[in-house]
mmCIF file of C-alpha atoms in Angstrom:
data_model
loop_
_atom_site.group_PDB
_atom_site.id
_atom_site.type_symbol
_atom_site.label_atom_id
_atom_site.label_comp_id
_atom_site.label_asym_id
_atom_site.label_seq_id
_atom_site.Cartn_x
_atom_site.Cartn_y
_atom_site.Cartn_z
ATOM 1 C CA MET A 58 21.428 -24.923 -23.546
ATOM 2 C CA SER A 59 24.788 -24.367 -25.182
ATOM 3 C CA VAL A 60 27.213 -22.317 -23.140
ATOM 4 C CA THR A 61 27.573 -19.982 -26.120
ATOM 5 C CA GLU A 62 23.877 -19.219 -26.703
ATOM 6 C CA THR A 63 23.648 -16.335 -24.256
ATOM 7 C CA LEU A 64 26.020 -14.203 -22.248
ATOM 8 C CA TRP A 65 26.152 -15.472 -18.680
ATOM 9 C CA SER A 66 27.225 -12.027 -17.485
ATOM 10 C CA GLU A 67 23.785 -10.773 -18.565
ATOM 11 C CA LYS A 68 21.829 -13.897 -17.653
ATOM 12 C CA TYR A 69 23.107 -13.789 -14.067
ATOM 13 C CA ARG A 70 23.107 -10.018 -13.604
ATOM 14 C CA PRO A 71 21.395 -9.207 -10.253
ATOM 15 C CA VAL A 72 18.009 -7.472 -10.546
ATOM 16 C CA ARG A 73 17.500 -6.641 -6.843
ATOM 17 C CA LEU A 74 19.644 -4.802 -4.343
ATOM 18 C CA ASP A 75 19.568 -7.850 -2.070
ATOM 19 C CA ASP A 76 21.354 -9.847 -4.796
ATOM 20 C CA VAL A 77 24.224 -7.405 -5.377
ATOM 21 C CA ILE A 78 27.557 -9.018 -4.566
ATOM 22 C CA ASP A 79 29.583 -7.304 -1.835
ATOM 23 C CA GLN A 80 29.372 -3.461 -2.107
ATOM 24 C CA ARG A 81 27.412 -3.403 1.166
ATOM 25 C CA GLU A 82 27.999 0.292 1.843
ATOM 26 C CA VAL A 83 26.790 1.220 -1.641
ATOM 27 C CA VAL A 84 23.687 -0.945 -1.316
ATOM 28 C CA GLU A 85 22.792 0.540 2.068
ATOM 29 C CA GLY A 86 23.282 4.089 0.792
ATOM 30 C CA VAL A 87 21.196 3.518 -2.319
ATOM 31 C CA ARG A 88 18.461 1.888 -0.271
ATOM 32 C CA ARG A 89 18.244 4.985 1.930
ATOM 33 C CA LEU A 90 17.958 7.249 -1.115
ATOM 34 C CA LEU A 91 15.227 5.082 -2.622
ATOM 35 C CA SER A 92 13.175 5.427 0.557
ATOM 36 C CA LYS A 93 12.532 9.066 -0.480
ATOM 37 C CA LYS A 94 12.023 8.850 -4.224
ATOM 38 C CA ASP A 95 10.773 12.414 -4.586
ATOM 39 C CA GLU A 96 14.125 13.653 -3.251
ATOM 40 C CA PHE A 97 16.282 11.287 -5.305
ATOM 41 C CA PRO A 98 19.537 13.042 -6.391
ATOM 42 C CA HIS A 99 21.922 12.697 -9.313
ATOM 43 C CA LEU A 100 24.453 9.916 -8.633
ATOM 44 C CA LEU A 101 28.062 9.224 -9.583
ATOM 45 C CA PHE A 102 29.309 5.626 -9.332
ATOM 46 C CA ALA A 103 33.101 5.342 -9.411
ATOM 47 C CA GLY A 104 35.225 2.209 -9.318
ATOM 48 C CA PRO A 105 36.971 -0.530 -11.300
ATOM 49 C CA PRO A 106 35.237 -2.391 -14.154
ATOM 50 C CA GLY A 107 33.007 -5.331 -13.321
ATOM 51 C CA THR A 108 32.187 -4.296 -9.767
ATOM 52 C CA GLY A 109 28.448 -3.653 -10.212
ATOM 53 C CA LYS A 110 28.147 0.032 -11.125
ATOM 54 C CA THR A 111 25.836 -0.413 -14.117
ATOM 55 C CA THR A 112 24.022 -3.277 -12.411
ATOM 56 C CA VAL A 113 23.102 -1.100 -9.428
ATOM 57 C CA ALA A 114 22.043 1.728 -11.774
ATOM 58 C CA LEU A 115 19.647 -0.620 -13.588
ATOM 59 C CA ILE A 116 18.310 -1.946 -10.289
ATOM 60 C CA ILE A 117 17.577 1.654 -9.277
ATOM 61 C CA ALA A 118 15.627 2.121 -12.522
ATOM 62 C CA ARG A 119 13.526 -0.944 -11.739
ATOM 63 C CA GLU A 120 12.923 0.223 -8.174
ATOM 64 C CA LEU A 121 11.874 3.690 -9.319
ATOM 65 C CA PHE A 122 9.650 2.813 -12.273
ATOM 66 C CA GLY A 123 8.629 -0.843 -11.957
ATOM 67 C CA ASP A 124 7.442 -2.348 -15.253
ATOM 68 C CA ARG A 125 7.932 0.982 -17.043
ATOM 69 C CA TRP A 126 11.645 1.242 -16.275
ATOM 70 C CA ARG A 127 12.763 0.653 -19.867
ATOM 71 C CA GLU A 128 10.436 3.331 -21.179
ATOM 72 C CA LEU A 129 11.546 5.898 -18.596
ATOM 73 C CA THR A 130 15.282 5.143 -18.662
ATOM 74 C CA LEU A 131 17.872 6.121 -21.250
ATOM 75 C CA GLU A 132 21.146 4.171 -21.077
ATOM 76 C CA LEU A 133 24.153 5.367 -23.047
ATOM 77 C CA ASN A 134 27.805 4.352 -23.128
ATOM 78 C CA ALA A 135 29.878 7.518 -23.132
ATOM 79 C CA SER A 136 32.995 5.725 -24.407
ATOM 80 C CA ASP A 137 31.097 5.012 -27.649
ATOM 81 C CA GLU A 138 29.119 8.253 -27.791
ATOM 82 C CA ARG A 139 31.280 10.800 -26.086
ATOM 83 C CA GLY A 140 31.013 13.886 -28.274
ATOM 84 C CA ILE A 141 29.164 17.057 -27.515
ATOM 85 C CA ASP A 142 26.588 16.334 -30.236
ATOM 86 C CA THR A 143 25.388 13.224 -28.391
ATOM 87 C CA VAL A 144 24.948 15.225 -25.212
ATOM 88 C CA ARG A 145 23.079 18.002 -26.948
ATOM 89 C CA GLN A 146 20.876 15.772 -29.088
ATOM 90 C CA ARG A 147 20.094 12.370 -27.559
ATOM 91 C CA ILE A 148 20.340 13.310 -23.880
ATOM 92 C CA LYS A 149 18.721 16.720 -24.270
ATOM 93 C CA THR A 150 15.852 15.322 -26.332
ATOM 94 C CA PHE A 151 15.141 12.601 -23.779
ATOM 95 C CA ALA A 152 15.470 14.989 -20.827
ATOM 96 C CA ARG A 153 13.121 17.521 -22.420
ATOM 97 C CA TYR A 154 10.352 15.027 -23.195
ATOM 98 C CA SER A 155 7.529 15.062 -20.630
ATOM 99 C CA ARG A 156 7.670 12.250 -18.078
ATOM 100 C CA GLY A 157 3.966 12.185 -17.183
ATOM 101 C CA ALA A 158 2.410 13.071 -13.851
ATOM 102 C CA GLU A 159 2.509 9.515 -12.479
ATOM 103 C CA VAL A 160 6.316 9.409 -12.040
ATOM 104 C CA PRO A 161 8.490 12.032 -10.329
ATOM 105 C CA PHE A 162 11.205 12.077 -13.017
ATOM 106 C CA LYS A 163 12.954 10.094 -15.740
ATOM 107 C CA LEU A 164 16.407 8.550 -15.509
ATOM 108 C CA ILE A 165 19.503 8.784 -17.708
ATOM 109 C CA ILE A 166 22.312 6.271 -17.100
ATOM 110 C CA LEU A 167 25.594 7.338 -18.658
ATOM 111 C CA ASP A 168 28.244 4.613 -18.482
ATOM 112 C CA GLU A 169 31.966 5.417 -18.627
ATOM 113 C CA ALA A 170 31.305 9.119 -18.256
ATOM 114 C CA ASP A 171 34.997 9.776 -17.597
ATOM 115 C CA GLU A 172 35.562 9.006 -21.292
ATOM 116 C CA MET A 173 33.519 12.057 -22.316
ATOM 117 C CA THR A 174 35.356 15.076 -23.652
ATOM 118 C CA ALA A 175 35.620 18.161 -21.443
ATOM 119 C CA ASP A 176 33.255 20.065 -23.757
ATOM 120 C CA ALA A 177 30.699 17.251 -23.598
ATOM 121 C CA GLN A 178 30.876 17.175 -19.802
ATOM 122 C CA THR A 179 30.375 20.929 -19.646
ATOM 123 C CA ALA A 180 27.318 20.604 -21.888
ATOM 124 C CA LEU A 181 26.092 17.732 -19.713
ATOM 125 C CA ARG A 182 26.415 19.868 -16.596
ATOM 126 C CA ARG A 183 24.197 22.549 -18.146
ATOM 127 C CA ILE A 184 21.605 19.947 -19.101
ATOM 128 C CA MET A 185 21.640 18.523 -15.575
ATOM 129 C CA GLU A 186 20.888 22.009 -14.256
ATOM 130 C CA THR A 187 18.217 22.842 -16.836
ATOM 131 C CA PHE A 188 16.247 19.611 -16.582
ATOM 132 C CA SER A 189 16.741 18.738 -12.913
ATOM 133 C CA PHE A 190 13.005 19.213 -12.324
ATOM 134 C CA ASN A 191 12.116 16.141 -14.413
ATOM 135 C CA THR A 192 15.315 14.125 -14.990
ATOM 136 C CA ARG A 193 17.899 12.376 -12.822
ATOM 137 C CA PHE A 194 21.320 11.217 -13.964
ATOM 138 C CA ILE A 195 23.404 8.253 -12.854
ATOM 139 C CA LEU A 196 26.949 8.529 -14.176
ATOM 140 C CA THR A 197 29.408 5.654 -13.937
ATOM 141 C CA CYS A 198 33.165 5.953 -14.291
ATOM 142 C CA ASN A 199 36.369 4.103 -13.522
ATOM 143 C CA TYR A 200 38.052 7.222 -12.189
ATOM 144 C CA SER A 201 36.149 10.057 -10.517
ATOM 145 C CA SER A 202 39.098 12.318 -11.320
ATOM 146 C CA GLY A 203 37.999 12.097 -14.959
ATOM 147 C CA ILE A 204 34.742 13.875 -14.122
ATOM 148 C CA ILE A 205 34.798 17.669 -14.014
ATOM 149 C CA GLU A 206 34.298 19.190 -10.576
ATOM 150 C CA PRO A 207 31.023 21.009 -11.451
ATOM 151 C CA ILE A 208 29.427 17.623 -12.187
ATOM 152 C CA GLN A 209 30.911 15.955 -9.104
ATOM 153 C CA SER A 210 29.471 18.730 -6.920
ATOM 154 C CA ARG A 211 25.988 18.039 -8.314
ATOM 155 C CA THR A 212 26.013 14.322 -7.550
ATOM 156 C CA VAL A 213 26.072 11.947 -4.608
ATOM 157 C CA ILE A 214 29.218 9.878 -5.104
ATOM 158 C CA PHE A 215 29.409 6.149 -4.371
ATOM 159 C CA ARG A 216 32.717 4.309 -4.642
ATOM 160 C CA PHE A 217 32.739 0.655 -5.691
ATOM 161 C CA ARG A 218 35.625 -1.609 -4.726
ATOM 162 C CA PRO A 219 37.040 -4.737 -6.413
ATOM 163 C CA LEU A 220 35.108 -7.804 -5.348
ATOM 164 C CA GLY A 221 36.659 -10.177 -2.830
ATOM 165 C CA GLU A 222 37.825 -13.646 -3.756
ATOM 166 C CA ALA A 223 35.259 -15.511 -1.641
ATOM 167 C CA ASP A 224 32.323 -13.605 -3.176
ATOM 168 C CA VAL A 225 33.524 -14.125 -6.742
ATOM 169 C CA LEU A 226 34.235 -17.839 -6.247
ATOM 170 C CA GLN A 227 30.808 -18.359 -4.703
ATOM 171 C CA TRP A 228 29.123 -16.625 -7.653
ATOM 172 C CA LEU A 229 31.126 -18.565 -10.248
ATOM 173 C CA SER A 230 30.398 -21.900 -8.590
ATOM 174 C CA ARG A 231 26.702 -21.029 -8.452
ATOM 175 C CA ILE A 232 26.699 -20.346 -12.202
ATOM 176 C CA CYS A 233 28.449 -23.641 -12.865
ATOM 177 C CA ASP A 234 25.851 -25.493 -10.793
ATOM 178 C CA GLU A 235 22.982 -23.719 -12.577
ATOM 179 C CA GLU A 236 24.462 -24.480 -16.015
ATOM 180 C CA GLY A 237 25.464 -28.056 -15.198
ATOM 181 C CA VAL A 238 29.145 -27.306 -15.859
ATOM 182 C CA LYS A 239 31.855 -29.380 -14.225
ATOM 183 C CA TYR A 240 34.684 -27.425 -12.641
ATOM 184 C CA THR A 241 37.542 -27.578 -10.183
ATOM 185 C CA ASP A 242 37.998 -25.178 -7.287
ATOM 186 C CA ALA A 243 41.541 -24.500 -8.476
ATOM 187 C CA ALA A 244 40.224 -23.409 -11.880
ATOM 188 C CA LEU A 245 37.774 -20.940 -10.346
ATOM 189 C CA LYS A 246 40.533 -19.505 -8.180
ATOM 190 C CA GLN A 247 42.705 -19.163 -11.256
ATOM 191 C CA ILE A 248 39.924 -17.187 -12.958
ATOM 192 C CA TYR A 249 39.766 -14.845 -9.981
ATOM 193 C CA LEU A 250 43.534 -14.307 -10.025
ATOM 194 C CA LEU A 251 43.437 -13.497 -13.743
ATOM 195 C CA THR A 252 40.542 -11.037 -13.452
ATOM 196 C CA GLY A 253 41.333 -9.382 -10.112
ATOM 197 C CA GLY A 254 37.840 -8.713 -8.775
ATOM 198 C CA ASP A 255 36.237 -7.842 -12.136
ATOM 199 C CA LEU A 256 33.173 -10.091 -11.941
ATOM 200 C CA ARG A 257 31.983 -9.452 -15.493
ATOM 201 C CA HIS A 258 35.384 -10.432 -16.856
ATOM 202 C CA ALA A 259 35.460 -13.479 -14.563
ATOM 203 C CA ILE A 260 32.046 -14.688 -15.758
ATOM 204 C CA ASN A 261 33.003 -14.195 -19.407
ATOM 205 C CA MET A 262 36.203 -16.168 -18.835
ATOM 206 C CA LEU A 263 34.229 -18.905 -17.065
ATOM 207 C CA GLN A 264 31.846 -19.188 -20.008
ATOM 208 C CA ALA A 265 34.728 -19.309 -22.480
ATOM 209 C CA ALA A 266 36.420 -22.072 -20.473
ATOM 210 C CA ALA A 267 33.138 -23.992 -20.152
ATOM 211 C CA SER A 268 32.751 -23.956 -23.927
ATOM 212 C CA LEU A 269 35.912 -26.103 -24.069
ATOM 213 C CA GLY A 270 34.488 -28.719 -21.668
ATOM 214 C CA VAL A 271 35.316 -29.058 -17.997
ATOM 215 C CA VAL A 272 36.407 -25.794 -16.363
ATOM 216 C CA SER A 273 39.896 -26.864 -15.373
ATOM 217 C CA GLU A 274 43.193 -25.094 -14.917
ATOM 218 C CA GLU A 275 44.084 -26.174 -18.464
ATOM 219 C CA THR A 276 40.966 -24.710 -20.108
ATOM 220 C CA VAL A 277 41.215 -21.531 -18.032
ATOM 221 C CA ALA A 278 44.846 -21.154 -19.103
ATOM 222 C CA LYS A 279 43.800 -21.416 -22.750
ATOM 223 C CA VAL A 280 41.193 -18.646 -22.533
ATOM 224 C CA GLY A 281 43.159 -16.641 -19.953
ATOM 225 C CA GLY A 282 46.029 -16.286 -22.371
ATOM 226 C CA ILE A 283 44.025 -13.656 -24.257
ATOM 227 C CA SER A 284 43.516 -11.562 -21.120
ATOM 228 C CA PRO A 285 45.315 -8.176 -21.351
ATOM 229 C CA ARG A 286 45.516 -8.069 -17.576
ATOM 230 C CA ALA A 287 47.243 -11.453 -17.427
ATOM 231 C CA ARG A 288 49.801 -10.401 -20.023
ATOM 232 C CA VAL A 289 50.461 -7.085 -18.320
ATOM 233 C CA ARG A 290 51.072 -9.019 -15.110
ATOM 234 C CA GLU A 291 53.790 -10.972 -16.920
ATOM 235 C CA VAL A 292 55.476 -7.716 -17.928
ATOM 236 C CA LEU A 293 55.378 -6.418 -14.356
ATOM 237 C CA GLU A 294 56.695 -9.670 -12.905
ATOM 238 C CA LEU A 295 59.617 -9.664 -15.337
ATOM 239 C CA ALA A 296 60.424 -6.036 -14.501
ATOM 240 C CA VAL A 297 60.309 -6.685 -10.752
ATOM 241 C CA ALA A 298 62.600 -9.687 -11.241
ATOM 242 C CA GLY A 299 65.127 -7.414 -12.916
ATOM 243 C CA LYS A 300 64.601 -8.895 -16.405
ATOM 244 C CA LEU A 301 64.077 -5.513 -17.995
ATOM 245 C CA GLY A 302 64.967 -6.613 -21.514
ATOM 246 C CA ASP A 303 62.374 -9.385 -21.494
ATOM 247 C CA ALA A 304 59.809 -7.052 -19.944
ATOM 248 C CA LEU A 305 60.427 -4.444 -22.636
ATOM 249 C CA SER A 306 60.118 -7.038 -25.410
ATOM 250 C CA LYS A 307 56.758 -8.247 -24.093
ATOM 251 C CA LEU A 308 55.598 -4.662 -23.650
ATOM 252 C CA VAL A 309 56.401 -3.850 -27.265
ATOM 253 C CA MET A 310 54.527 -6.978 -28.376
ATOM 254 C CA LEU A 311 51.460 -5.940 -26.394
ATOM 255 C CA LEU A 312 51.400 -2.460 -27.899
ATOM 256 C CA ARG A 313 52.459 -3.091 -31.488
ATOM 257 C CA VAL A 314 51.382 -6.648 -32.222
ATOM 258 C CA ASP A 315 48.429 -7.343 -29.941
ATOM 259 C CA GLY A 316 47.106 -3.798 -30.309
ATOM 260 C CA ILE A 317 46.499 -3.057 -26.632
ATOM 261 C CA SER A 318 46.034 0.687 -26.183
ATOM 262 C CA GLU A 319 48.177 2.738 -23.837
ATOM 263 C CA LYS A 320 45.140 3.506 -21.689
ATOM 264 C CA GLU A 321 44.203 -0.190 -21.423
ATOM 265 C CA LEU A 322 47.798 -0.994 -20.539
ATOM 266 C CA LEU A 323 47.912 1.603 -17.782
ATOM 267 C CA ARG A 324 44.587 0.448 -16.345
ATOM 268 C CA ALA A 325 45.723 -3.165 -16.222
ATOM 269 C CA ALA A 326 49.034 -2.135 -14.641
ATOM 270 C CA TYR A 327 47.179 -0.052 -12.055
ATOM 271 C CA TYR A 328 45.015 -2.998 -10.968
ATOM 272 C CA GLU A 329 47.975 -5.388 -10.925
ATOM 273 C CA ALA A 330 50.316 -3.081 -8.976
#
């Protein structure tokens, strides 16, 4: 199979709690909640990108509903559909629809909920209250501070942490072995340094490097050059070294030429600091 035929980040996404990388406290907490499905609460998953928030949410759906999990689960990305109309229409329609007597409730997974407007979150809070008898919500976000307090108070909050180097390297090497891709240990470590514990980003970078041949430091450098996080790191390193003029020039290039948004820039700087 060509390395470009399918996304490895989806192909190797864990489907069981036992397969989730790191995040041991989250896994143990979720397992306890699943032991009493009739009392399952709304959840809020907070943490950096690529640390398993959506993966764990989908695993929960499978654990709750078995083969019917797709039918009984609505997954939305709030950064794409963040207005109040989406909340009132798509979510409300799904939450209102009868679940059937054979399952205790249906599930709505709302990714990047901290990107929702304040009005949309307020509408979401009302829906969570109105339909709590037959619907559960799992909200994911990068920053829990971006979620209004009335929603936070109605959820059990789990905090995901950046993945450790050993776990990421083990997962990347496993993918290489499964795909028959040649690699060097130094290249995999370089991928980790460029992605900083974001496993999804690391896997995507691995696949991009593999499409060029052997995953080496040279091929990783070629694909890593397009990484916003890597370029933001250069800006920070120049600033720390006292080369403020060079840092400012690169910063202007990132914003005006490469088109990186201010929010993306701040996120990358936060993870690199």
